[in-house]
Amino acid sequence: MKKSAINYFLIAPALLISIAIILVPGILTIIMSFTDWNGISPNINFIGLGNFQELFADDVFWKSIFNNVKWTILFLTIPVALALLVSALLVEKKKSRSLYQVIFLIPYVLAPAVNAMLWLNIIFNPMSGVIGYLRTIGLDIGSPLTNMSGALYAVAAVDIWHYWGYLSVIYLAALRQTPTDQVEAARVDGCNAWQVFRYVYFPSMKSTFKLMYVMIIIFSFLAFDYIKLLTGGGPAHSTEVLGTYAYTFAFSALQVGKASAVGLFMSFFGMIASVIYTKLSKNEEIA
Amino acid sequence: MKLKRILSILLVLAMTVGMMAGCGKKSSESADDGKSDGAKEEIVMWFWGAEPYAQKVLNANLADKYNASQDKYTLKIEYRNSVDSDMTTALAANKGPDIVYGSGPSFVMPLVEAGKLEPMDKYAEQYGWADRILKPIYESGTVDGKLYSLANSLNTVGVFYNKKVLEDNGWAVPTTVAEMEKIMDEAMAKGMYASVTGNKGWKPVNENYASLFLTHYAGADTVYKCLKGEEKWNNEAVVSAIEKSAEWYDKGYLAGKDYGNMNFSEALQMLADERSPFFIGPTLGYQWAQSFFTDDKVDNLAFIPFPATDKVTEPTYTLSVCCTFSINANVAQDHKDEAAKIIDIMMQPEFTEEMTSVWPGYWGTPLKDLSTVDVESMTGLSKSYMETIKNIAAAVNDGNFGYYTNVFFPSATQQVFIDIENVWYGTESASDLMDKADTEFTKELEKGLVPPVPQAGVKAE
């Protein structure tokens, strides 16, 4: 009984934080999604499914979901492939890998606002950036951020540039857990580099790989900062995602009820990913 | 083991204490305290994150002067980059500063409806604001006949031009849109930008052009009827005005392919560097222009109202304000009184002169009588700006003004006009966009969220 009381006492701070800043706001968000609250007024009217009906009839909302899906696919492929390749190469570089890790982590530890300013001024700037320079040598090109078909990929490129190094470091840490005797045994048995990675290294990092996969899906549906900083969801909503659209509803159009409804969709996709991960982890444990 | 347990309990206690401390309130963010560490009480004002030189001049001319004028209170100005969202969040929780900064009357409307702002009529009477402030601007700060906000400055969208570029190319200052379009065509043929501007980093820049085309192509009378609910937004005049803006965008008149890749600072730098004859933008652009029109370039910059169209032939200004000031309803009475006193300091011609002489572009106080502001003693862009403000004030007094979306349009409708770029990029027709405007506006009109709209075309008494 005494031990149990101490246990409850020990988990109390985490529980309180979870209730105060996750559970309560979460429940309030669900409730608000059925209202026309503007974020300030004490007058809150329940409008049933009104916000959801309006969202379902809104092309920009569907465009945002589609962009989130595209964003997820981009992040599940490019940085993952890049990080796997680099971490597999670095795992053998025992002396120099620390330096590489620091270099790769630099974009990740810089604030998104700093990274966005760097790209806006050094790459995309029409006067002083790479775009401006290319124009001076006769290549009259516009910024991909202003191109409807290329803007999402341009923003994703910046975010991937900031993210892949971090993923490499995580993968490298997982690869380093592989028992060296297994690696050596595989080599003695005549495995080539690919076979060593495929049959020895990768199985040992599989749980980390799966976890990061799920985290990428969750974060992709929460994408906001780089899009807001680089394009604000434009041009003409071509880079709009659920996060930026919810922000516009909440702080520009003062439609917090509708913003809450959009927020629920963001959480919904993340929840699906979490449930799948939990299920897979459970099966793994049983196995 | 025992040591570990004790350590764990100590850590839990430390976290709990930390959490409790974190839940405590900062005095400067609280609406109902305001005691500073000394004997003086703090009167808090939030402001946007202006440039350091601008903060310095505002502190000197407002905070320092007010603080030196008495010994009971001290004015603290907090500069916040996210002031709009900070303000709504704080006021929703009955917190926030004593003096409420707002980005325009349409920002103020929901706050009034929620009872977060103090009516300022008794202060208006005490300080004679109704007699001193331009009637359309004063009225725009009222709701149901009560005053809730005062604008700090007139602002309009017009045409900045580089005198040297026009002279070097043998172009006269345009008086009609046809003349301006001809110059822009010739500029592009010479490899220059037709005009420089852009919405990089701030999508609401689009509403400058939505407002401009509504004023000069749809006409202020049509917009007035729409804002009063007497006419639908999807009418021929408004749709045609939106389509005209798309025509300009297609022709490259709005910085060509760089509209989305240029901000106002970069645009003004390009104008100073003679890479374009025009910058079509708000008069608050003067504050950034002074970084680029320096030394021998100072006299190159000039400003004209948007040239005459077939519909609007008189010099007409799309009426806007830089920001508004209100009083928090949830602060102590003496703080409200002091807040009003501080707001009144900002409504004085002396303040206009002091601020504008260092920070042109943001403090063109909307006074009926600006004759005491000594323009001749000003130099550089301050002089040009003050002359422009005097012209705007005279035109507004004569009823020659249009309606800027961020001042006179309710929030969700305003958002539709920011989406004017959907029409420019061809993802939506002007008619469909205006259908959306009708849908949002109808809901906001029913909820009483449309700001008061002064009638254009009527000369003030």
mmCIF file of N, CA, C and O in Angstrom, chain B residues 354-400:
data_model
loop_
_atom_site.group_PDB
_atom_site.id
_atom_site.type_symbol
_atom_site.label_atom_id
_atom_site.label_comp_id
_atom_site.label_asym_id
_atom_site.label_seq_id
_atom_site.Cartn_x
_atom_site.Cartn_y
_atom_site.Cartn_z
ATOM 1 N N GLU B 354 7.302 65.171 -33.790
ATOM 2 C CA GLU B 354 8.500 64.561 -33.195
ATOM 3 C C GLU B 354 8.742 63.149 -33.754
ATOM 4 O O GLU B 354 9.878 62.784 -34.063
ATOM 5 N N MET B 355 7.663 62.382 -33.861
ATOM 6 C CA MET B 355 7.825 61.009 -34.335
ATOM 7 C C MET B 355 8.186 60.971 -35.814
ATOM 8 O O MET B 355 9.085 60.236 -36.233
ATOM 9 N N THR B 356 7.460 61.759 -36.604
ATOM 10 C CA THR B 356 7.662 61.701 -38.053
ATOM 11 C C THR B 356 9.038 62.214 -38.462
ATOM 12 O O THR B 356 9.611 61.731 -39.440
ATOM 13 N N SER B 357 9.563 63.163 -37.707
ATOM 14 C CA SER B 357 10.865 63.698 -38.096
ATOM 15 C C SER B 357 11.964 62.633 -38.001
ATOM 16 O O SER B 357 12.991 62.733 -38.657
ATOM 17 N N VAL B 358 11.741 61.586 -37.207
ATOM 18 C CA VAL B 358 12.733 60.508 -37.110
ATOM 19 C C VAL B 358 12.215 59.216 -37.754
ATOM 20 O O VAL B 358 12.952 58.445 -38.347
ATOM 21 N N TRP B 359 10.914 58.992 -37.621
ATOM 22 C CA TRP B 359 10.305 57.729 -38.078
ATOM 23 C C TRP B 359 9.153 58.047 -39.042
ATOM 24 O O TRP B 359 7.996 57.966 -38.659
ATOM 25 N N PRO B 360 9.465 58.406 -40.254
ATOM 26 C CA PRO B 360 8.388 58.704 -41.207
ATOM 27 C C PRO B 360 7.651 57.435 -41.602
ATOM 28 O O PRO B 360 8.253 56.370 -41.657
ATOM 29 N N GLY B 361 6.354 57.563 -41.838
ATOM 30 C CA GLY B 361 5.601 56.415 -42.341
ATOM 31 C C GLY B 361 4.603 55.821 -41.375
ATOM 32 O O GLY B 361 3.722 55.078 -41.797
ATOM 33 N N TYR B 362 4.729 56.138 -40.079
ATOM 34 C CA TYR B 362 3.868 55.421 -39.131
ATOM 35 C C TYR B 362 3.076 56.328 -38.202
ATOM 36 O O TYR B 362 2.211 55.865 -37.481
ATOM 37 N N TRP B 363 3.364 57.620 -38.218
ATOM 38 C CA TRP B 363 2.717 58.475 -37.229
ATOM 39 C C TRP B 363 2.073 59.707 -37.872
ATOM 40 O O TRP B 363 2.215 60.820 -37.378
ATOM 41 N N GLY B 364 1.344 59.487 -38.946
ATOM 42 C CA GLY B 364 0.588 60.575 -39.586
ATOM 43 C C GLY B 364 -0.764 60.686 -38.898
ATOM 44 O O GLY B 364 -1.786 60.233 -39.415
ATOM 45 N N THR B 365 -0.760 61.259 -37.734
ATOM 46 C CA THR B 365 -1.958 61.290 -36.877
ATOM 47 C C THR B 365 -3.161 61.840 -37.657
ATOM 48 O O THR B 365 -3.032 62.856 -38.350
ATOM 49 N N PRO B 366 -4.315 61.178 -37.552
ATOM 50 C CA PRO B 366 -5.475 61.580 -38.357
ATOM 51 C C PRO B 366 -6.190 62.815 -37.807
ATOM 52 O O PRO B 366 -7.385 62.764 -37.476
ATOM 53 N N LEU B 367 -5.470 63.913 -37.716
ATOM 54 C CA LEU B 367 -6.044 65.144 -37.167
ATOM 55 C C LEU B 367 -6.641 66.006 -38.270
ATOM 56 O O LEU B 367 -6.125 66.043 -39.387
ATOM 57 N N LYS B 368 -7.721 66.700 -37.919
ATOM 58 C CA LYS B 368 -8.325 67.616 -38.892
ATOM 59 C C LYS B 368 -7.355 68.756 -39.189
ATOM 60 O O LYS B 368 -7.249 69.229 -40.310
ATOM 61 N N ASP B 369 -6.689 69.198 -38.152
ATOM 62 C CA ASP B 369 -5.800 70.347 -38.310
ATOM 63 C C ASP B 369 -4.345 69.930 -38.083
ATOM 64 O O ASP B 369 -3.928 69.706 -36.952
ATOM 65 N N LEU B 370 -3.637 69.834 -39.186
ATOM 66 C CA LEU B 370 -2.216 69.485 -39.078
ATOM 67 C C LEU B 370 -1.344 70.705 -39.396
ATOM 68 O O LEU B 370 -0.149 70.574 -39.644
ATOM 69 N N SER B 371 -1.987 71.885 -39.371
ATOM 70 C CA SER B 371 -1.260 73.089 -39.786
ATOM 71 C C SER B 371 -0.109 73.435 -38.840
ATOM 72 O O SER B 371 0.866 74.052 -39.253
ATOM 73 N N THR B 372 -0.223 73.003 -37.581
ATOM 74 C CA THR B 372 0.855 73.348 -36.641
ATOM 75 C C THR B 372 2.077 72.437 -36.789
ATOM 76 O O THR B 372 3.111 72.689 -36.174
ATOM 77 N N VAL B 373 1.910 71.373 -37.563
ATOM 78 C CA VAL B 373 3.070 70.498 -37.786
ATOM 79 C C VAL B 373 4.003 71.197 -38.773
ATOM 80 O O VAL B 373 3.615 71.505 -39.902
ATOM 81 N N ASP B 374 5.200 71.469 -38.311
ATOM 82 C CA ASP B 374 6.149 72.245 -39.108
ATOM 83 C C ASP B 374 6.853 71.343 -40.136
ATOM 84 O O ASP B 374 7.878 70.736 -39.847
ATOM 85 N N VAL B 375 6.267 71.286 -41.334
ATOM 86 C CA VAL B 375 6.816 70.427 -42.387
ATOM 87 C C VAL B 375 8.149 70.981 -42.893
ATOM 88 O O VAL B 375 9.066 70.226 -43.227
ATOM 89 N N GLU B 376 8.245 72.318 -42.951
ATOM 90 C CA GLU B 376 9.453 72.942 -43.520
ATOM 91 C C GLU B 376 10.717 72.593 -42.744
ATOM 92 O O GLU B 376 11.800 72.507 -43.316
ATOM 93 N N SER B 377 10.551 72.385 -41.429
ATOM 94 C CA SER B 377 11.751 72.062 -40.637
ATOM 95 C C SER B 377 12.164 70.602 -40.806
ATOM 96 O O SER B 377 13.235 70.189 -40.366
ATOM 97 N N MET B 378 11.294 69.819 -41.446
ATOM 98 C CA MET B 378 11.625 68.392 -41.625
ATOM 99 C C MET B 378 12.552 68.215 -42.825
ATOM 100 O O MET B 378 12.544 69.039 -43.745
ATOM 101 N N THR B 379 13.260 67.124 -42.800
ATOM 102 C CA THR B 379 14.171 66.866 -43.919
ATOM 103 C C THR B 379 13.873 65.501 -44.517
ATOM 104 O O THR B 379 13.204 64.674 -43.910
ATOM 105 N N GLY B 380 14.384 65.320 -45.719
ATOM 106 C CA GLY B 380 14.326 64.005 -46.361
ATOM 107 C C GLY B 380 12.928 63.446 -46.497
ATOM 108 O O GLY B 380 11.976 64.158 -46.832
ATOM 109 N N LEU B 381 12.797 62.165 -46.191
ATOM 110 C CA LEU B 381 11.531 61.475 -46.400
ATOM 111 C C LEU B 381 10.459 61.919 -45.408
ATOM 112 O O LEU B 381 9.266 61.794 -45.693
ATOM 113 N N SER B 382 10.882 62.442 -44.257
ATOM 114 C CA SER B 382 9.898 62.909 -43.277
ATOM 115 C C SER B 382 9.042 64.011 -43.890
ATOM 116 O O SER B 382 7.816 64.042 -43.716
ATOM 117 N N LYS B 383 9.694 64.903 -44.600
ATOM 118 C CA LYS B 383 8.976 66.020 -45.219
ATOM 119 C C LYS B 383 8.002 65.495 -46.280
ATOM 120 O O LYS B 383 6.824 65.872 -46.297
ATOM 121 N N SER B 384 8.485 64.617 -47.129
ATOM 122 C CA SER B 384 7.640 64.051 -48.188
ATOM 123 C C SER B 384 6.443 63.321 -47.578
ATOM 124 O O SER B 384 5.303 63.457 -48.034
ATOM 125 N N TYR B 385 6.702 62.558 -46.518
ATOM 126 C CA TYR B 385 5.634 61.802 -45.870
ATOM 127 C C TYR B 385 4.590 62.734 -45.265
ATOM 128 O O TYR B 385 3.382 62.538 -45.441
ATOM 129 N N MET B 386 5.060 63.759 -44.583
ATOM 130 C CA MET B 386 4.115 64.652 -43.901
ATOM 131 C C MET B 386 3.258 65.413 -44.920
ATOM 132 O O MET B 386 2.060 65.641 -44.693
ATOM 133 N N GLU B 387 3.864 65.777 -46.030
ATOM 134 C CA GLU B 387 3.079 66.438 -47.083
ATOM 135 C C GLU B 387 2.003 65.487 -47.619
ATOM 136 O O GLU B 387 0.863 65.884 -47.854
ATOM 137 N N THR B 388 2.389 64.227 -47.774
ATOM 138 C CA THR B 388 1.420 63.223 -48.251
ATOM 139 C C THR B 388 0.274 63.075 -47.255
ATOM 140 O O THR B 388 -0.904 63.025 -47.648
ATOM 141 N N ILE B 389 0.610 63.019 -45.976
ATOM 142 C CA ILE B 389 -0.431 62.865 -44.946
ATOM 143 C C ILE B 389 -1.382 64.065 -44.971
ATOM 144 O O ILE B 389 -2.612 63.913 -44.857
ATOM 145 N N LYS B 390 -0.836 65.244 -45.144
ATOM 146 C CA LYS B 390 -1.698 66.436 -45.206
ATOM 147 C C LYS B 390 -2.636 66.354 -46.412
ATOM 148 O O LYS B 390 -3.820 66.718 -46.332
ATOM 149 N N ASN B 391 -2.121 65.864 -47.552
ATOM 150 C CA ASN B 391 -2.971 65.689 -48.744
ATOM 151 C C ASN B 391 -4.077 64.665 -48.486
ATOM 152 O O ASN B 391 -5.227 64.857 -48.879
ATOM 153 N N ILE B 392 -3.696 63.570 -47.820
ATOM 154 C CA ILE B 392 -4.700 62.529 -47.536
ATOM 155 C C ILE B 392 -5.771 63.101 -46.609
ATOM 156 O O ILE B 392 -6.979 62.908 -46.836
ATOM 157 N N ALA B 393 -5.340 63.807 -45.568
ATOM 158 C CA ALA B 393 -6.292 64.365 -44.599
ATOM 159 C C ALA B 393 -7.277 65.302 -45.296
ATOM 160 O O ALA B 393 -8.495 65.254 -45.036
ATOM 161 N N ALA B 394 -6.759 66.120 -46.214
ATOM 162 C CA ALA B 394 -7.643 67.050 -46.935
ATOM 163 C C ALA B 394 -8.637 66.285 -47.806
ATOM 164 O O ALA B 394 -9.840 66.599 -47.839
ATOM 165 N N ALA B 395 -8.142 65.241 -48.498
ATOM 166 C CA ALA B 395 -9.027 64.455 -49.377
ATOM 167 C C ALA B 395 -10.082 63.712 -48.566
ATOM 168 O O ALA B 395 -11.252 63.650 -48.958
ATOM 169 N N VAL B 396 -9.667 63.162 -47.436
ATOM 170 C CA VAL B 396 -10.616 62.428 -46.586
ATOM 171 C C VAL B 396 -11.688 63.388 -46.074
ATOM 172 O O VAL B 396 -12.884 63.060 -46.034
ATOM 173 N N ASN B 397 -11.257 64.585 -45.703
ATOM 174 C CA ASN B 397 -12.210 65.603 -45.249
ATOM 175 C C ASN B 397 -13.226 65.946 -46.339
ATOM 176 O O ASN B 397 -14.385 66.247 -46.058
ATOM 177 N N ASP B 398 -12.772 65.857 -47.596
ATOM 178 C CA ASP B 398 -13.669 66.133 -48.730
ATOM 179 C C ASP B 398 -14.468 64.904 -49.159
ATOM 180 O O ASP B 398 -15.221 64.963 -50.131
ATOM 181 N N GLY B 399 -14.256 63.796 -48.486
ATOM 182 C CA GLY B 399 -15.014 62.576 -48.802
ATOM 183 C C GLY B 399 -14.405 61.755 -49.918
ATOM 184 O O GLY B 399 -15.011 60.779 -50.371
ATOM 185 N N ASN B 400 -13.187 62.103 -50.355
ATOM 186 C CA ASN B 400 -12.558 61.347 -51.448
ATOM 187 C C ASN B 400 -11.716 60.195 -50.898
ATOM 188 O O ASN B 400 -10.491 60.259 -50.845
#
